[in-house]
Amino acid sequence: MIHKKGETVTHDFGGYEGSILAIREKEGEFEGKKTVAIEVKMKDTKSDEIAIVQFTKKAWFALGFFSRIEKADLTKPLTIGVLPSDQNEKMSFCYLKQNNETIKSDKDFPKYTTMKISGEDVQDWAAPFARFDAIIKSINEKIASEKPQSEAITDDAPPVPVGDSDLPF
């Protein structure tokens, strides 16, 4: 999802090109469940409009984003894109492009593990979440040293609905 000028814009599968200004987590609620979204504040390459690209933290899309973003040059625009799953319509995958080149994922990036608890399969996201948090901190520190503080995500950014599945932007 992309949020511009206080409005939510859902794009068909494709990409959004801009410069990253900040990244943060935002807690919310969806259908009575607590959720955590990742918000990526960006400046549109063509229009200079500010937008927030939002996706669920506990999802394949987030794994794809964070396993690639460290390889990007944050001083230059990039494209955050969505690839739909051909096996599950509720699942989508992230790609990043910069200078017309697809950024490859870090093959050693931690993935969630599945374990049995009381006979049920339970996903343990501790390792990827720890890496996500470290990347968010590192990127925001790098951006803060290069850009004015006024470009950070603030609570007066457009409202962001949070869902518990990946939504194409």
PDB file of C-alpha atoms in Angstrom:
ATOM      1  CA  MET A   1       0.000   0.000   0.000  1.00  0.00           C
ATOM      2  CA  ILE A   2       1.135   3.511  -0.645  1.00  0.00           C
ATOM      3  CA  HIS A   3      -0.137   6.462   1.331  1.00  0.00           C
ATOM      4  CA  LYS A   4       0.014   9.885  -0.344  1.00  0.00           C
ATOM      5  CA  LYS A   5      -1.528  13.149   0.776  1.00  0.00           C
ATOM      6  CA  GLY A   6      -3.559  11.393   3.463  1.00  0.00           C
ATOM      7  CA  GLU A   7      -5.092   8.922   1.005  1.00  0.00           C
ATOM      8  CA  THR A   8      -4.391   5.214   0.659  1.00  0.00           C
ATOM      9  CA  VAL A   9      -3.562   4.180  -2.878  1.00  0.00           C
ATOM     10  CA  THR A  10      -3.463   0.457  -3.642  1.00  0.00           C
ATOM     11  CA  HIS A  11      -1.522  -0.298  -6.784  1.00  0.00           C
ATOM     12  CA  ASP A  12      -1.798  -3.400  -8.894  1.00  0.00           C
ATOM     13  CA  PHE A  13       1.332  -5.511  -8.791  1.00  0.00           C
ATOM     14  CA  GLY A  14       4.245  -3.373  -9.838  1.00  0.00           C
ATOM     15  CA  GLY A  15       6.651  -1.008  -8.159  1.00  0.00           C
ATOM     16  CA  TYR A  16       7.108   2.363  -6.531  1.00  0.00           C
ATOM     17  CA  GLU A  17      10.210   4.419  -7.296  1.00  0.00           C
ATOM     18  CA  GLY A  18      11.660   6.973  -4.942  1.00  0.00           C
ATOM     19  CA  SER A  19      14.269   7.839  -2.359  1.00  0.00           C
ATOM     20  CA  ILE A  20      13.972   6.377   1.128  1.00  0.00           C
ATOM     21  CA  LEU A  21      13.608   9.045   3.812  1.00  0.00           C
ATOM     22  CA  ALA A  22      12.986   6.834   6.870  1.00  0.00           C
ATOM     23  CA  ILE A  23      11.780   3.403   7.992  1.00  0.00           C
ATOM     24  CA  ARG A  24       9.813   2.539  11.120  1.00  0.00           C
ATOM     25  CA  GLU A  25       7.593  -0.048  12.723  1.00  0.00           C
ATOM     26  CA  LYS A  26       4.016   0.830  13.547  1.00  0.00           C
ATOM     27  CA  GLU A  27       1.774  -1.239  15.767  1.00  0.00           C
ATOM     28  CA  GLY A  28      -1.895  -1.542  14.951  1.00  0.00           C
ATOM     29  CA  GLU A  29      -4.867  -3.817  15.115  1.00  0.00           C
ATOM     30  CA  PHE A  30      -6.648  -5.759  12.420  1.00  0.00           C
ATOM     31  CA  GLU A  31      -9.752  -7.861  12.998  1.00  0.00           C
ATOM     32  CA  GLY A  32      -9.083  -7.841  16.738  1.00  0.00           C
ATOM     33  CA  LYS A  33      -5.457  -8.987  16.426  1.00  0.00           C
ATOM     34  CA  LYS A  34      -2.391  -6.895  17.219  1.00  0.00           C
ATOM     35  CA  THR A  35      -0.233  -6.373  14.153  1.00  0.00           C
ATOM     36  CA  VAL A  36       3.046  -4.703  13.300  1.00  0.00           C
ATOM     37  CA  ALA A  37       3.628  -2.973   9.977  1.00  0.00           C
ATOM     38  CA  ILE A  38       6.793  -1.636   8.430  1.00  0.00           C
ATOM     39  CA  GLU A  39       6.451   1.868   6.999  1.00  0.00           C
ATOM     40  CA  VAL A  40       8.978   3.085   4.445  1.00  0.00           C
ATOM     41  CA  LYS A  41       8.707   6.848   3.903  1.00  0.00           C
ATOM     42  CA  MET A  42       9.786   7.762   0.377  1.00  0.00           C
ATOM     43  CA  LYS A  43       9.997  10.762  -1.904  1.00  0.00           C
ATOM     44  CA  ASP A  44       8.566   9.974  -5.341  1.00  0.00           C
ATOM     45  CA  THR A  45      11.210  10.226  -8.062  1.00  0.00           C
ATOM     46  CA  LYS A  46       8.928  11.921 -10.604  1.00  0.00           C
ATOM     47  CA  SER A  47       6.670  14.142  -8.505  1.00  0.00           C
ATOM     48  CA  ASP A  48       8.681  14.750  -5.287  1.00  0.00           C
ATOM     49  CA  GLU A  49       5.508  13.790  -3.360  1.00  0.00           C
ATOM     50  CA  ILE A  50       6.028  12.057  -0.042  1.00  0.00           C
ATOM     51  CA  ALA A  51       4.493   8.592   0.301  1.00  0.00           C
ATOM     52  CA  ILE A  52       4.592   5.734   2.779  1.00  0.00           C
ATOM     53  CA  VAL A  53       4.990   2.201   1.490  1.00  0.00           C
ATOM     54  CA  GLN A  54       3.545  -0.116   4.138  1.00  0.00           C
ATOM     55  CA  PHE A  55       3.752  -3.882   4.547  1.00  0.00           C
ATOM     56  CA  THR A  56       3.307  -6.427   7.312  1.00  0.00           C
ATOM     57  CA  LYS A  57       6.406  -7.220   9.366  1.00  0.00           C
ATOM     58  CA  LYS A  58       5.653 -10.931   9.790  1.00  0.00           C
ATOM     59  CA  ALA A  59       5.567 -11.819   6.089  1.00  0.00           C
ATOM     60  CA  TRP A  60       7.582 -13.063   3.142  1.00  0.00           C
ATOM     61  CA  PHE A  61       7.443  -9.561   1.653  1.00  0.00           C
ATOM     62  CA  ALA A  62       9.327  -8.174   4.674  1.00  0.00           C
ATOM     63  CA  LEU A  63      11.934 -10.933   4.417  1.00  0.00           C
ATOM     64  CA  GLY A  64      12.461 -10.017   0.765  1.00  0.00           C
ATOM     65  CA  PHE A  65      12.717  -6.305   1.508  1.00  0.00           C
ATOM     66  CA  PHE A  66      15.147  -6.571   4.414  1.00  0.00           C
ATOM     67  CA  SER A  67      17.307  -9.244   2.736  1.00  0.00           C
ATOM     68  CA  ARG A  68      17.965  -6.770  -0.102  1.00  0.00           C
ATOM     69  CA  ILE A  69      17.855  -3.228   1.295  1.00  0.00           C
ATOM     70  CA  GLU A  70      21.341  -3.316   2.833  1.00  0.00           C
ATOM     71  CA  LYS A  71      22.791  -3.748  -0.665  1.00  0.00           C
ATOM     72  CA  ALA A  72      21.072  -0.593  -1.968  1.00  0.00           C
ATOM     73  CA  ASP A  73      22.750   2.799  -2.259  1.00  0.00           C
ATOM     74  CA  LEU A  74      20.391   4.897  -0.146  1.00  0.00           C
ATOM     75  CA  THR A  75      21.689   8.131  -1.661  1.00  0.00           C
ATOM     76  CA  LYS A  76      19.976   7.131  -4.936  1.00  0.00           C
ATOM     77  CA  PRO A  77      16.353   6.316  -5.830  1.00  0.00           C
ATOM     78  CA  LEU A  78      15.232   2.710  -5.911  1.00  0.00           C
ATOM     79  CA  THR A  79      12.121   0.768  -6.846  1.00  0.00           C
ATOM     80  CA  ILE A  80      10.254  -1.339  -4.307  1.00  0.00           C
ATOM     81  CA  GLY A  81       8.228  -3.844  -6.283  1.00  0.00           C
ATOM     82  CA  VAL A  82       5.749  -6.637  -5.692  1.00  0.00           C
ATOM     83  CA  LEU A  83       5.657 -10.063  -7.254  1.00  0.00           C
ATOM     84  CA  PRO A  84       2.522 -12.114  -6.610  1.00  0.00           C
ATOM     85  CA  SER A  85       2.789 -15.737  -5.548  1.00  0.00           C
ATOM     86  CA  ASP A  86       1.498 -18.131  -8.149  1.00  0.00           C
ATOM     87  CA  GLN A  87       0.584 -20.566  -5.353  1.00  0.00           C
ATOM     88  CA  ASN A  88      -1.147 -18.336  -2.786  1.00  0.00           C
ATOM     89  CA  GLU A  89      -3.088 -15.188  -3.723  1.00  0.00           C
ATOM     90  CA  LYS A  90      -2.631 -13.766  -0.189  1.00  0.00           C
ATOM     91  CA  MET A  91       1.158 -13.929  -0.480  1.00  0.00           C
ATOM     92  CA  SER A  92       3.472 -11.547  -2.293  1.00  0.00           C
ATOM     93  CA  PHE A  93       7.200 -11.152  -2.598  1.00  0.00           C
ATOM     94  CA  CYS A  94       9.394  -8.035  -2.668  1.00  0.00           C
ATOM     95  CA  TYR A  95      11.956  -7.068  -5.246  1.00  0.00           C
ATOM     96  CA  LEU A  96      14.215  -4.019  -5.210  1.00  0.00           C
ATOM     97  CA  LYS A  97      15.723  -2.394  -8.282  1.00  0.00           C
ATOM     98  CA  GLN A  98      18.265   0.359  -8.546  1.00  0.00           C
ATOM     99  CA  ASN A  99      19.811   1.703 -11.749  1.00  0.00           C
ATOM    100  CA  ASN A 100      17.682  -0.836 -13.691  1.00  0.00           C
ATOM    101  CA  GLU A 101      19.426  -3.696 -11.842  1.00  0.00           C
ATOM    102  CA  THR A 102      17.584  -6.099  -9.554  1.00  0.00           C
ATOM    103  CA  ILE A 103      19.161  -6.202  -6.103  1.00  0.00           C
ATOM    104  CA  LYS A 104      19.801  -9.809  -5.117  1.00  0.00           C
ATOM    105  CA  SER A 105      18.786 -11.070  -1.690  1.00  0.00           C
ATOM    106  CA  ASP A 106      21.301 -11.970   0.987  1.00  0.00           C
ATOM    107  CA  LYS A 107      21.239 -15.782   0.870  1.00  0.00           C
ATOM    108  CA  ASP A 108      22.464 -15.926   4.496  1.00  0.00           C
ATOM    109  CA  PHE A 109      19.644 -13.712   5.777  1.00  0.00           C
ATOM    110  CA  PRO A 110      17.875 -15.378   8.729  1.00  0.00           C
ATOM    111  CA  LYS A 111      14.524 -16.988   7.977  1.00  0.00           C
ATOM    112  CA  TYR A 112      11.804 -17.903  10.420  1.00  0.00           C
ATOM    113  CA  THR A 113      11.789 -21.424  11.816  1.00  0.00           C
ATOM    114  CA  THR A 114       8.818 -23.679  12.403  1.00  0.00           C
ATOM    115  CA  MET A 115       8.463 -25.760  15.535  1.00  0.00           C
ATOM    116  CA  LYS A 116       5.767 -27.946  17.048  1.00  0.00           C
ATOM    117  CA  ILE A 117       4.128 -26.708  20.234  1.00  0.00           C
ATOM    118  CA  SER A 118       1.301 -28.839  21.616  1.00  0.00           C
ATOM    119  CA  GLY A 119       1.041 -30.540  18.228  1.00  0.00           C
ATOM    120  CA  GLU A 120       0.645 -27.222  16.350  1.00  0.00           C
ATOM    121  CA  ASP A 121       3.162 -25.729  13.904  1.00  0.00           C
ATOM    122  CA  VAL A 122       4.333 -22.363  15.254  1.00  0.00           C
ATOM    123  CA  GLN A 123       6.593 -19.932  13.405  1.00  0.00           C
ATOM    124  CA  ASP A 124       9.494 -18.390  15.314  1.00  0.00           C
ATOM    125  CA  TRP A 125      10.408 -15.030  13.771  1.00  0.00           C
ATOM    126  CA  ALA A 126      12.919 -13.990  16.472  1.00  0.00           C
ATOM    127  CA  ALA A 127      16.024 -14.199  14.246  1.00  0.00           C
ATOM    128  CA  PRO A 128      14.625 -12.300  11.249  1.00  0.00           C
ATOM    129  CA  PHE A 129      12.938  -9.705  13.505  1.00  0.00           C
ATOM    130  CA  ALA A 130      16.240  -9.018  15.297  1.00  0.00           C
ATOM    131  CA  ARG A 131      17.901  -8.461  11.918  1.00  0.00           C
ATOM    132  CA  PHE A 132      15.000  -6.270  10.686  1.00  0.00           C
ATOM    133  CA  ASP A 133      15.343  -4.083  13.796  1.00  0.00           C
ATOM    134  CA  ALA A 134      19.118  -3.742  13.345  1.00  0.00           C
ATOM    135  CA  ILE A 135      18.674  -2.800   9.674  1.00  0.00           C
ATOM    136  CA  ILE A 136      15.977  -0.212  10.463  1.00  0.00           C
ATOM    137  CA  LYS A 137      18.238   1.390  13.078  1.00  0.00           C
ATOM    138  CA  SER A 138      21.268   1.372  10.776  1.00  0.00           C
ATOM    139  CA  ILE A 139      19.372   2.825   7.800  1.00  0.00           C
ATOM    140  CA  ASN A 140      17.715   5.565   9.855  1.00  0.00           C
ATOM    141  CA  GLU A 141      21.062   6.558  11.394  1.00  0.00           C
ATOM    142  CA  LYS A 142      22.682   6.694   7.951  1.00  0.00           C
ATOM    143  CA  ILE A 143      19.810   8.710   6.472  1.00  0.00           C
ATOM    144  CA  ALA A 144      19.692  11.071   9.483  1.00  0.00           C
ATOM    145  CA  SER A 145      23.360  11.893   8.984  1.00  0.00           C
ATOM    146  CA  GLU A 146      22.691  12.799   5.331  1.00  0.00           C
ATOM    147  CA  LYS A 147      19.174  14.333   5.272  1.00  0.00           C
ATOM    148  CA  PRO A 148      17.276  16.992   7.233  1.00  0.00           C
ATOM    149  CA  GLN A 149      15.373  15.764  10.308  1.00  0.00           C
ATOM    150  CA  SER A 150      12.114  17.137   8.837  1.00  0.00           C
ATOM    151  CA  GLU A 151      12.034  14.145   6.470  1.00  0.00           C
ATOM    152  CA  ALA A 152      11.759  11.547   9.250  1.00  0.00           C
ATOM    153  CA  ILE A 153       8.466   9.704   9.688  1.00  0.00           C
ATOM    154  CA  THR A 154       6.368  11.536  12.221  1.00  0.00           C
ATOM    155  CA  ASP A 155       2.977  10.867  13.757  1.00  0.00           C
ATOM    156  CA  ASP A 156       1.463  13.471  11.435  1.00  0.00           C
ATOM    157  CA  ALA A 157       2.265  11.254   8.428  1.00  0.00           C
ATOM    158  CA  PRO A 158      -0.799   9.999   6.528  1.00  0.00           C
ATOM    159  CA  PRO A 159      -2.867   7.422   8.427  1.00  0.00           C
ATOM    160  CA  VAL A 160      -1.870   3.864   7.669  1.00  0.00           C
ATOM    161  CA  PRO A 161      -4.291   0.929   7.898  1.00  0.00           C
ATOM    162  CA  VAL A 162      -2.481  -2.195   9.077  1.00  0.00           C
ATOM    163  CA  GLY A 163      -3.475  -5.672   7.936  1.00  0.00           C
ATOM    164  CA  ASP A 164      -2.212  -9.106   8.846  1.00  0.00           C
ATOM    165  CA  SER A 165      -1.359 -10.207   5.331  1.00  0.00           C
ATOM    166  CA  ASP A 166       0.867  -8.754   2.653  1.00  0.00           C
ATOM    167  CA  LEU A 167      -1.042  -6.308   0.534  1.00  0.00           C
ATOM    168  CA  PRO A 168       0.203  -5.367  -2.926  1.00  0.00           C
ATOM    169  CA  PHE A 169       1.037  -1.699  -3.249  1.00  0.00           C
TER     170      PHE A 169
END
